[in-house]
Amino acid sequence: MDKKILIAGFGSAGSFALEYLARTPGIEGHKIIVGTRSTDEALALINTIKVSAAIMGFYPDISLVKMDLGDVDRTAETLAEMKPDIIAYTARFIKGVKYGQYSYPNQIGYGAWIALSLPLIYKLMLAVKKSGVETKVINSSFPDGVCPALKSAGLEPFCGAGNLNHLVPRIQAAVAGYKKIPAGRVKVVMIGSHFLNTYVSREASAKGSPYYMRCTVDGEPFNEISDEEIFKLSKIPTASGPPRNMMIASDMVKIIQAVVFDQNYFMHIPGPEGLAGAYPARVSAAGAALELPADISRSRAEEINRASLSFDGIKDIREGRIYFCGDIIDKMKKIFGLNYPECIKLEECEAFAYEIKEALSRYRP
Ligand SMILES: NC(=O)c1ccc[n+]([C@@H]2O[C@H](COP(=O)([O-])OP(=O)(O)OC[C@H]3O[C@@H](n4cnc5c(N)ncnc54)[C@H](OP(=O)(O)O)[C@@H]3O)[C@@H](O)[C@H]2O)c1
């Protein structure tokens, strides 16, 4: 049966996702809809993607709809009419601004930005609920913390995307490079949150954060070198800015493909079942089902991820509230002049996001 796939928010990640989706074999029987505020800009890019896909022999059905995710009522009406089967959320509260550029040099956990990561996906989930449409929302926005926050308010998305899934191929390549074998013979299973991905990628270190990692070669355990040595070998230069979004777009499209074609893809998924952090999982039309190795229990995996999330500055998430760690509160005050509360409710995030936006516009490193 034809599926309707909505790309909600059409910036750099959204446009890479459309490019990859447009060239997916078998996509022609399905409908892709781009939802954006900036329809003129989007139309030109969509036409370019269609022409490029046609050059390669793909003729995807792509259309465009005006959509302001800030307007819950109007978005709910659009969704009720459109009835998308899948929504790939790829908007960003402050266009073009990667928040890590502010927090990483100041050694502030990424969780500090959760008030920016939340408002638009929160409103989208409210709109989905209001529309009454049965749909699968894939959340790209800091899913390690945002998915559990949404779940705690009864607004759980289908799953998250990105983060740890971007580290795994580097680890795979590191082991393959060491063994001088093709990367496809290496399997990596990891548990950990956004912090792990950030610091192993940037500094080849988990920086004391808890994690789980097992590598196998042709199914046999690989223990020839330490995790630290693997991390060092995995540290490779990668692009920053918009080209970096090729990775998150690949996650989004792989999850969409798993759902549309009901494939049972093995991936690392942040926020499955609204859990904090990321887990190995099998993704299909039924959902992202955790696939934990035999030597780790689910409760231990959840414990690792909750502790890992606290390295990103989030102490707890419960009953529609996010609790920040003390060092974030102190650093955000000292560096950006922002008064962080001990905890914030989901519905308060948007107003606080405007305060953060204003503070960042004044900030001079
Ligand atoms: N999990 C990961 O590993 C990972 C990695 C990278 C990025 N991401 C996430 O991917 C998402 C997209 O990032 P990006 O770098 O592609 O962002 P971007 O290039 O800055 O684009 C953001 C887009 O959001 C749109 N937008 C903002 N407010 C909107 C609203 N009210 N309604 C509809 N659209 C709105 C903007 O549209 P206008 O032109 O109308 O302003 C813009 O096109 C972000 O949530 C980011 O956190 C995740």
Coordinates of C-alpha atoms and ligand atoms in Angstrom, one line a residue:
M1 CA 0.0 0.0 0.0
D2 CA 1.2 3.6 -0.7
K3 CA 2.7 5.3 2.2
K4 CA 2.7 9.1 2.8
I5 CA 6.0 10.4 4.2
L6 CA 6.1 13.9 5.5
I7 CA 9.4 15.7 6.0
A8 CA 8.5 18.3 8.6
G9 CA 11.1 21.1 8.5
F10 CA 13.2 21.5 5.4
G11 CA 16.6 22.8 6.3
S12 CA 19.9 21.1 5.6
A13 CA 19.1 17.7 7.2
G14 CA 15.6 17.7 5.6
S15 CA 17.0 18.4 2.2
F16 CA 19.7 15.7 2.4
A17 CA 16.9 13.3 3.6
L18 CA 14.8 14.1 0.6
E19 CA 17.7 13.6 -1.7
Y20 CA 18.4 10.1 -0.3
L21 CA 14.7 9.2 -0.2
A22 CA 14.2 10.3 -3.8
R23 CA 16.8 7.8 -4.9
T24 CA 15.5 4.9 -2.9
P25 CA 14.6 2.0 -5.1
G26 CA 10.9 1.3 -4.8
I27 CA 10.0 4.8 -3.5
E28 CA 8.0 5.6 -6.6
G29 CA 4.8 3.9 -5.3
H30 CA 4.8 6.2 -2.3
K31 CA 4.2 9.9 -1.7
I32 CA 6.7 12.3 -0.2
I33 CA 5.5 15.6 1.1
V34 CA 7.7 18.4 2.3
G35 CA 6.2 20.6 5.0
T36 CA 7.9 24.0 5.5
R37 CA 7.3 27.7 6.2
S38 CA 9.6 28.7 3.3
T39 CA 7.8 27.2 0.4
D40 CA 9.4 29.4 -2.4
E41 CA 12.9 28.4 -1.3
A42 CA 11.8 24.8 -0.9
L43 CA 10.1 24.6 -4.3
A44 CA 13.4 25.4 -6.1
L45 CA 15.3 22.8 -4.1
I46 CA 12.6 20.1 -4.5
N47 CA 12.6 20.7 -8.3
T48 CA 16.4 20.4 -8.3
I49 CA 16.2 17.1 -6.4
K50 CA 13.5 15.8 -8.7
V51 CA 15.6 16.6 -11.8
S52 CA 18.7 15.1 -10.2
A53 CA 16.8 12.0 -9.3
A54 CA 15.3 11.7 -12.8
I55 CA 18.9 11.9 -14.3
M56 CA 19.6 8.7 -12.3
G57 CA 16.3 7.1 -13.3
F58 CA 14.2 7.8 -10.2
Y59 CA 10.8 9.5 -10.5
P60 CA 9.6 10.1 -6.9
D61 CA 6.2 11.6 -6.1
I62 CA 7.2 14.8 -4.2
S63 CA 4.8 17.6 -3.2
L64 CA 5.0 20.6 -1.0
V65 CA 2.8 22.0 1.8
K66 CA 3.1 25.2 3.8
M67 CA 3.5 24.2 7.4
D68 CA 4.4 26.3 10.5
L69 CA 5.1 23.9 13.3
G70 CA 4.7 26.7 15.8
D71 CA 0.9 26.7 15.0
V72 CA -0.5 23.6 16.6
D73 CA -4.1 24.1 15.4
R74 CA -3.2 24.7 11.8
T75 CA -0.6 21.8 11.8
A76 CA -3.3 19.5 13.2
E77 CA -5.7 20.5 10.5
T78 CA -3.0 19.8 7.8
L79 CA -2.2 16.4 9.3
A80 CA -5.8 15.4 9.6
E81 CA -6.2 16.2 5.9
M82 CA -2.9 14.7 4.7
K83 CA -2.9 11.6 7.0
P84 CA 0.9 10.9 6.8
D85 CA 2.0 7.4 7.7
I86 CA 5.5 8.7 8.7
I87 CA 6.7 12.1 9.8
A88 CA 10.4 12.8 9.7
Y89 CA 10.9 15.8 12.0
T90 CA 13.9 17.9 10.8
A91 CA 13.2 21.4 11.9
R92 CA 15.4 23.5 14.2
F93 CA 14.4 26.3 16.6
I94 CA 17.2 28.6 15.6
K95 CA 17.9 28.1 11.9
G96 CA 21.5 27.2 11.0
V97 CA 22.8 27.3 14.6
K98 CA 24.4 24.2 15.9
Y99 CA 24.2 24.5 19.7
G100 CA 27.3 22.3 20.3
Q101 CA 29.5 25.2 18.9
Y102 CA 28.6 27.1 22.1
S103 CA 28.6 24.3 24.6
Y104 CA 31.6 22.1 23.6
P105 CA 34.3 24.8 23.9
N106 CA 32.8 25.7 27.3
Q107 CA 32.6 22.0 28.4
I108 CA 28.9 22.3 28.9
G109 CA 26.7 19.2 28.4
Y110 CA 24.5 19.3 25.3
G111 CA 21.5 18.8 27.5
A112 CA 21.7 22.5 28.4
W113 CA 20.0 23.1 25.0
I114 CA 17.0 20.9 25.6
A115 CA 14.7 23.9 25.8
L116 CA 15.8 24.7 22.2
S117 CA 15.5 21.1 21.1
L118 CA 12.0 20.6 22.4
P119 CA 9.5 23.3 21.5
L120 CA 8.9 22.5 17.8
I121 CA 8.8 18.7 18.2
Y122 CA 6.6 19.1 21.3
K123 CA 4.2 21.2 19.2
L124 CA 4.3 18.7 16.4
M125 CA 3.4 15.9 18.8
L126 CA 0.6 18.0 20.2
A127 CA -0.7 18.6 16.7
V128 CA -0.4 14.8 15.9
K129 CA -2.5 14.1 19.0
K130 CA -5.0 16.8 18.1
S131 CA -5.4 15.5 14.5
G132 CA -6.2 12.0 15.7
V133 CA -4.0 10.7 12.9
E134 CA -2.1 7.4 13.5
T135 CA 1.5 8.2 12.4
K136 CA 5.1 7.4 13.2
V137 CA 7.1 10.4 14.1
I138 CA 10.9 10.1 13.8
N139 CA 12.6 12.7 16.0
S140 CA 16.0 14.1 15.0
S141 CA 16.2 16.7 17.7
F142 CA 18.4 15.6 20.7
P143 CA 16.4 12.4 20.9
D144 CA 18.4 11.0 23.8
G145 CA 16.7 13.6 26.1
V146 CA 13.8 14.8 24.0
C147 CA 12.2 11.4 23.4
P148 CA 12.0 10.6 27.2
A149 CA 10.7 14.1 27.9
L150 CA 8.0 13.7 25.3
K151 CA 7.1 10.3 26.6
S152 CA 6.8 11.6 30.2
A153 CA 4.1 14.0 28.9
G154 CA 2.3 11.2 27.0
L155 CA 3.6 12.4 23.6
E156 CA 6.1 9.6 22.7
P157 CA 7.3 9.7 19.1
F158 CA 8.0 6.4 17.1
C159 CA 11.7 6.8 17.8
G160 CA 14.7 9.1 17.6
A161 CA 17.5 9.2 15.1
G162 CA 21.2 10.0 15.0
N163 CA 23.9 10.5 17.7
L164 CA 25.3 7.1 18.7
N165 CA 24.4 5.7 15.3
H166 CA 27.1 8.1 13.9
L167 CA 29.8 6.7 16.1
V168 CA 29.2 3.0 15.3
P169 CA 30.5 3.1 11.7
R170 CA 33.7 4.9 12.9
I171 CA 34.3 2.1 15.5
Q172 CA 33.6 -0.5 12.8
A173 CA 36.1 1.2 10.5
A174 CA 38.7 1.4 13.3
V175 CA 38.5 -2.3 14.0
A176 CA 38.4 -3.2 10.3
G177 CA 41.5 -0.9 9.7
Y178 CA 43.4 -2.6 12.5
K179 CA 42.5 -6.1 11.2
K180 CA 43.0 -5.0 7.5
I181 CA 39.6 -6.5 6.6
P182 CA 36.4 -5.0 5.0
A183 CA 34.3 -3.1 7.6
G184 CA 31.3 -5.3 6.8
R185 CA 32.9 -8.2 8.7
V186 CA 32.9 -6.1 11.9
K187 CA 29.8 -5.8 14.1
V188 CA 29.7 -3.2 16.8
V189 CA 27.1 -3.1 19.6
M190 CA 27.1 0.0 21.8
I191 CA 25.0 1.5 24.6
G192 CA 25.4 5.2 25.6
S193 CA 24.0 8.6 25.1
H194 CA 24.8 11.7 23.1
F195 CA 27.8 12.5 25.4
L196 CA 29.6 9.3 24.4
N197 CA 29.2 10.0 20.7
T198 CA 30.4 13.6 21.1
Y199 CA 33.5 12.9 23.2
V200 CA 34.7 9.6 21.5
S201 CA 34.3 11.4 18.1
R202 CA 36.1 14.5 19.2
E203 CA 38.6 13.4 21.8
A204 CA 38.8 9.6 21.5
S205 CA 37.6 9.3 25.0
A206 CA 34.4 8.5 26.9
K207 CA 35.6 10.9 29.5
G208 CA 34.5 8.7 32.4
S209 CA 30.9 8.3 31.1
P210 CA 29.5 4.8 31.4
Y211 CA 28.9 2.9 28.2
Y212 CA 28.8 -0.7 26.8
M213 CA 30.7 -1.7 23.7
R214 CA 31.3 -5.1 22.1
C215 CA 33.0 -5.6 18.8
T216 CA 33.0 -8.9 16.8
V217 CA 34.7 -10.0 13.7
D218 CA 32.9 -12.6 11.7
G219 CA 30.9 -13.3 14.8
E220 CA 34.0 -13.8 17.0
P221 CA 34.7 -11.4 19.9
F222 CA 37.4 -8.9 19.1
N223 CA 39.6 -8.2 22.1
E224 CA 43.0 -7.6 20.6
I225 CA 43.2 -4.0 21.6
S226 CA 41.6 -1.9 24.3
D227 CA 38.6 0.3 23.9
E228 CA 40.8 3.3 24.3
E229 CA 43.0 2.2 21.4
I230 CA 39.9 1.5 19.3
F231 CA 38.6 5.0 20.1
K232 CA 41.9 6.5 19.0
L233 CA 41.8 4.6 15.7
S234 CA 38.2 5.8 15.2
K235 CA 39.1 9.5 15.5
I236 CA 38.9 10.7 11.9
P237 CA 38.3 14.2 10.6
T238 CA 34.7 14.8 9.4
A239 CA 32.9 17.7 7.9
S240 CA 31.2 20.4 10.0
G241 CA 28.3 22.7 9.0
P242 CA 25.5 21.5 6.7
P243 CA 27.5 18.6 5.1
R244 CA 27.6 17.0 8.6
N245 CA 23.9 16.5 8.3
M246 CA 24.4 13.8 5.7
M247 CA 24.7 11.5 8.7
I248 CA 21.4 12.4 10.4
A249 CA 19.7 12.3 7.0
S250 CA 21.0 8.8 6.5
D251 CA 19.6 7.7 9.8
M252 CA 16.2 9.3 9.0
V253 CA 16.0 7.7 5.6
K254 CA 17.2 4.2 6.9
I255 CA 14.4 4.3 9.5
I256 CA 11.9 5.5 6.9
Q257 CA 13.0 2.6 4.6
A258 CA 12.7 0.1 7.5
V259 CA 9.1 1.3 8.1
V260 CA 8.0 1.7 4.4
F261 CA 9.4 -1.7 3.3
D262 CA 9.0 -3.3 6.7
Q263 CA 12.7 -4.2 6.9
N264 CA 14.2 -5.4 10.2
Y265 CA 17.3 -3.2 10.1
F266 CA 19.8 -3.4 12.9
M267 CA 20.7 0.2 14.0
H268 CA 21.5 2.2 17.1
I269 CA 18.5 4.2 18.0
P270 CA 18.3 7.0 20.5
G271 CA 15.0 7.3 22.5
P272 CA 13.4 4.0 21.5
E273 CA 10.2 3.4 23.6
G274 CA 10.9 6.9 25.0
L275 CA 14.0 5.7 26.8
A276 CA 16.9 8.0 27.6
G277 CA 20.0 7.5 25.5
A278 CA 20.6 5.1 22.7
Y279 CA 20.3 1.3 22.3
P280 CA 21.0 -1.3 19.7
A281 CA 17.6 -2.1 18.1
R282 CA 15.8 -3.7 15.2
V283 CA 13.7 -1.2 13.3
S284 CA 10.7 -2.3 11.3
A285 CA 7.1 -1.1 10.7
A286 CA 6.2 -2.4 14.1
G287 CA 8.7 -0.1 15.9
A288 CA 12.3 0.0 17.2
A289 CA 12.7 -3.1 19.3
L290 CA 15.7 -3.2 21.6
E291 CA 18.2 -5.9 20.7
L292 CA 20.5 -6.2 23.7
P293 CA 23.4 -8.6 23.8
A294 CA 23.1 -11.6 26.1
D295 CA 25.6 -10.3 28.6
I296 CA 23.7 -7.1 29.5
S297 CA 20.3 -6.8 31.1
R298 CA 17.7 -4.2 30.1
S299 CA 17.8 -2.6 33.6
R300 CA 21.7 -2.3 33.4
A301 CA 21.4 -0.8 29.9
E302 CA 18.9 1.8 31.1
E303 CA 21.1 2.6 34.1
I304 CA 24.1 3.2 31.8
N305 CA 22.1 5.5 29.6
R306 CA 20.6 7.5 32.4
A307 CA 24.0 8.0 33.9
S308 CA 25.4 8.8 30.4
L309 CA 22.7 11.5 30.0
S310 CA 23.7 13.1 33.3
F311 CA 27.2 13.7 31.7
D312 CA 25.2 15.8 29.2
G313 CA 23.8 17.8 32.1
I314 CA 20.3 16.2 32.5
K315 CA 19.8 14.7 36.0
D316 CA 16.3 13.4 35.5
I317 CA 13.2 13.5 33.3
R318 CA 9.8 12.7 34.8
E319 CA 6.2 13.8 34.7
G320 CA 6.7 16.4 31.9
R321 CA 9.7 18.0 33.7
I322 CA 13.4 18.0 32.9
Y323 CA 15.8 18.4 35.8
F324 CA 19.2 19.9 35.1
C325 CA 22.5 19.1 36.8
G326 CA 24.0 21.8 39.1
D327 CA 27.1 22.4 36.9
I328 CA 24.9 23.3 33.9
I329 CA 23.0 25.8 36.0
D330 CA 26.2 27.4 37.2
K331 CA 27.9 27.5 33.8
M332 CA 24.9 28.8 31.9
K333 CA 24.8 31.7 34.4
K334 CA 28.5 32.4 34.3
I335 CA 29.0 32.1 30.6
F336 CA 25.8 33.2 29.0
G337 CA 24.1 35.1 31.8
L338 CA 21.1 32.8 31.8
N339 CA 19.1 31.9 34.9
Y340 CA 18.6 28.2 34.5
P341 CA 15.9 26.7 36.7
E342 CA 16.5 23.4 38.5
C343 CA 13.8 21.9 36.4
I344 CA 11.7 23.0 33.5
K345 CA 8.2 21.8 32.3
L346 CA 7.9 20.9 28.6
E347 CA 5.3 23.7 28.0
E348 CA 7.8 26.3 29.5
C349 CA 10.6 25.4 27.1
E350 CA 9.4 27.6 24.2
A351 CA 9.5 30.8 26.3
F352 CA 12.9 29.9 27.7
A353 CA 14.1 29.0 24.2
Y354 CA 13.5 32.7 23.2
E355 CA 15.6 33.8 26.2
I356 CA 18.4 31.4 25.2
K357 CA 18.2 32.6 21.6
E358 CA 18.6 36.2 22.8
A359 CA 21.5 35.3 25.1
L360 CA 23.3 33.5 22.2
S361 CA 22.9 36.5 19.9
R362 CA 24.7 38.6 22.6
Y363 CA 27.4 36.1 23.3
R364 CA 31.0 36.8 22.3
P365 CA 33.5 34.1 23.1
Ligands
LIG1 N1 20.5 13.6 16.2 C1 21.5 14.0 15.5 O1 22.5 13.3 15.4 C2 21.4 15.3 14.7 C3 22.5 15.7 13.9 C4 22.3 16.9 13.2 C5 21.1 17.6 13.2 N2 20.0 17.1 14.0 C6 18.7 17.7 14.1 O2 18.2 17.9 12.8 C7 17.3 19.0 12.8 C8 17.6 19.8 11.6 O3 18.9 20.4 11.7 P1 19.4 21.2 10.5 O4 20.9 21.5 10.8 O5 19.1 20.6 9.2 O6 18.6 22.6 10.6 P2 18.6 23.9 9.7 O7 19.4 23.7 8.5 O8 18.9 25.0 10.6 O9 17.1 23.9 9.3 C9 16.1 24.1 10.2 C10 14.8 24.3 9.4 O10 13.8 24.3 10.4 C11 12.8 25.1 9.9 N3 11.9 25.7 10.9 C12 12.2 26.4 11.9 N4 11.0 26.8 12.6 C13 10.0 26.2 11.9 C14 8.6 26.2 12.1 N5 8.0 26.8 13.1 N6 7.9 25.5 11.2 C15 8.4 24.8 10.2 N7 9.8 24.8 10.0 C16 10.5 25.5 10.8 C17 13.5 26.2 9.2 O11 12.6 26.7 8.2 P3 12.5 28.3 7.8 O12 13.3 28.4 6.6 O13 11.0 28.4 7.6 O14 13.0 29.1 8.9 C18 14.7 25.5 8.6 O15 14.5 25.1 7.3 C19 17.5 19.7 14.1 O16 16.5 19.4 15.0 C20 18.8 19.1 14.7 O17 18.9 19.1 16.0 C21 20.2 15.9 14.7

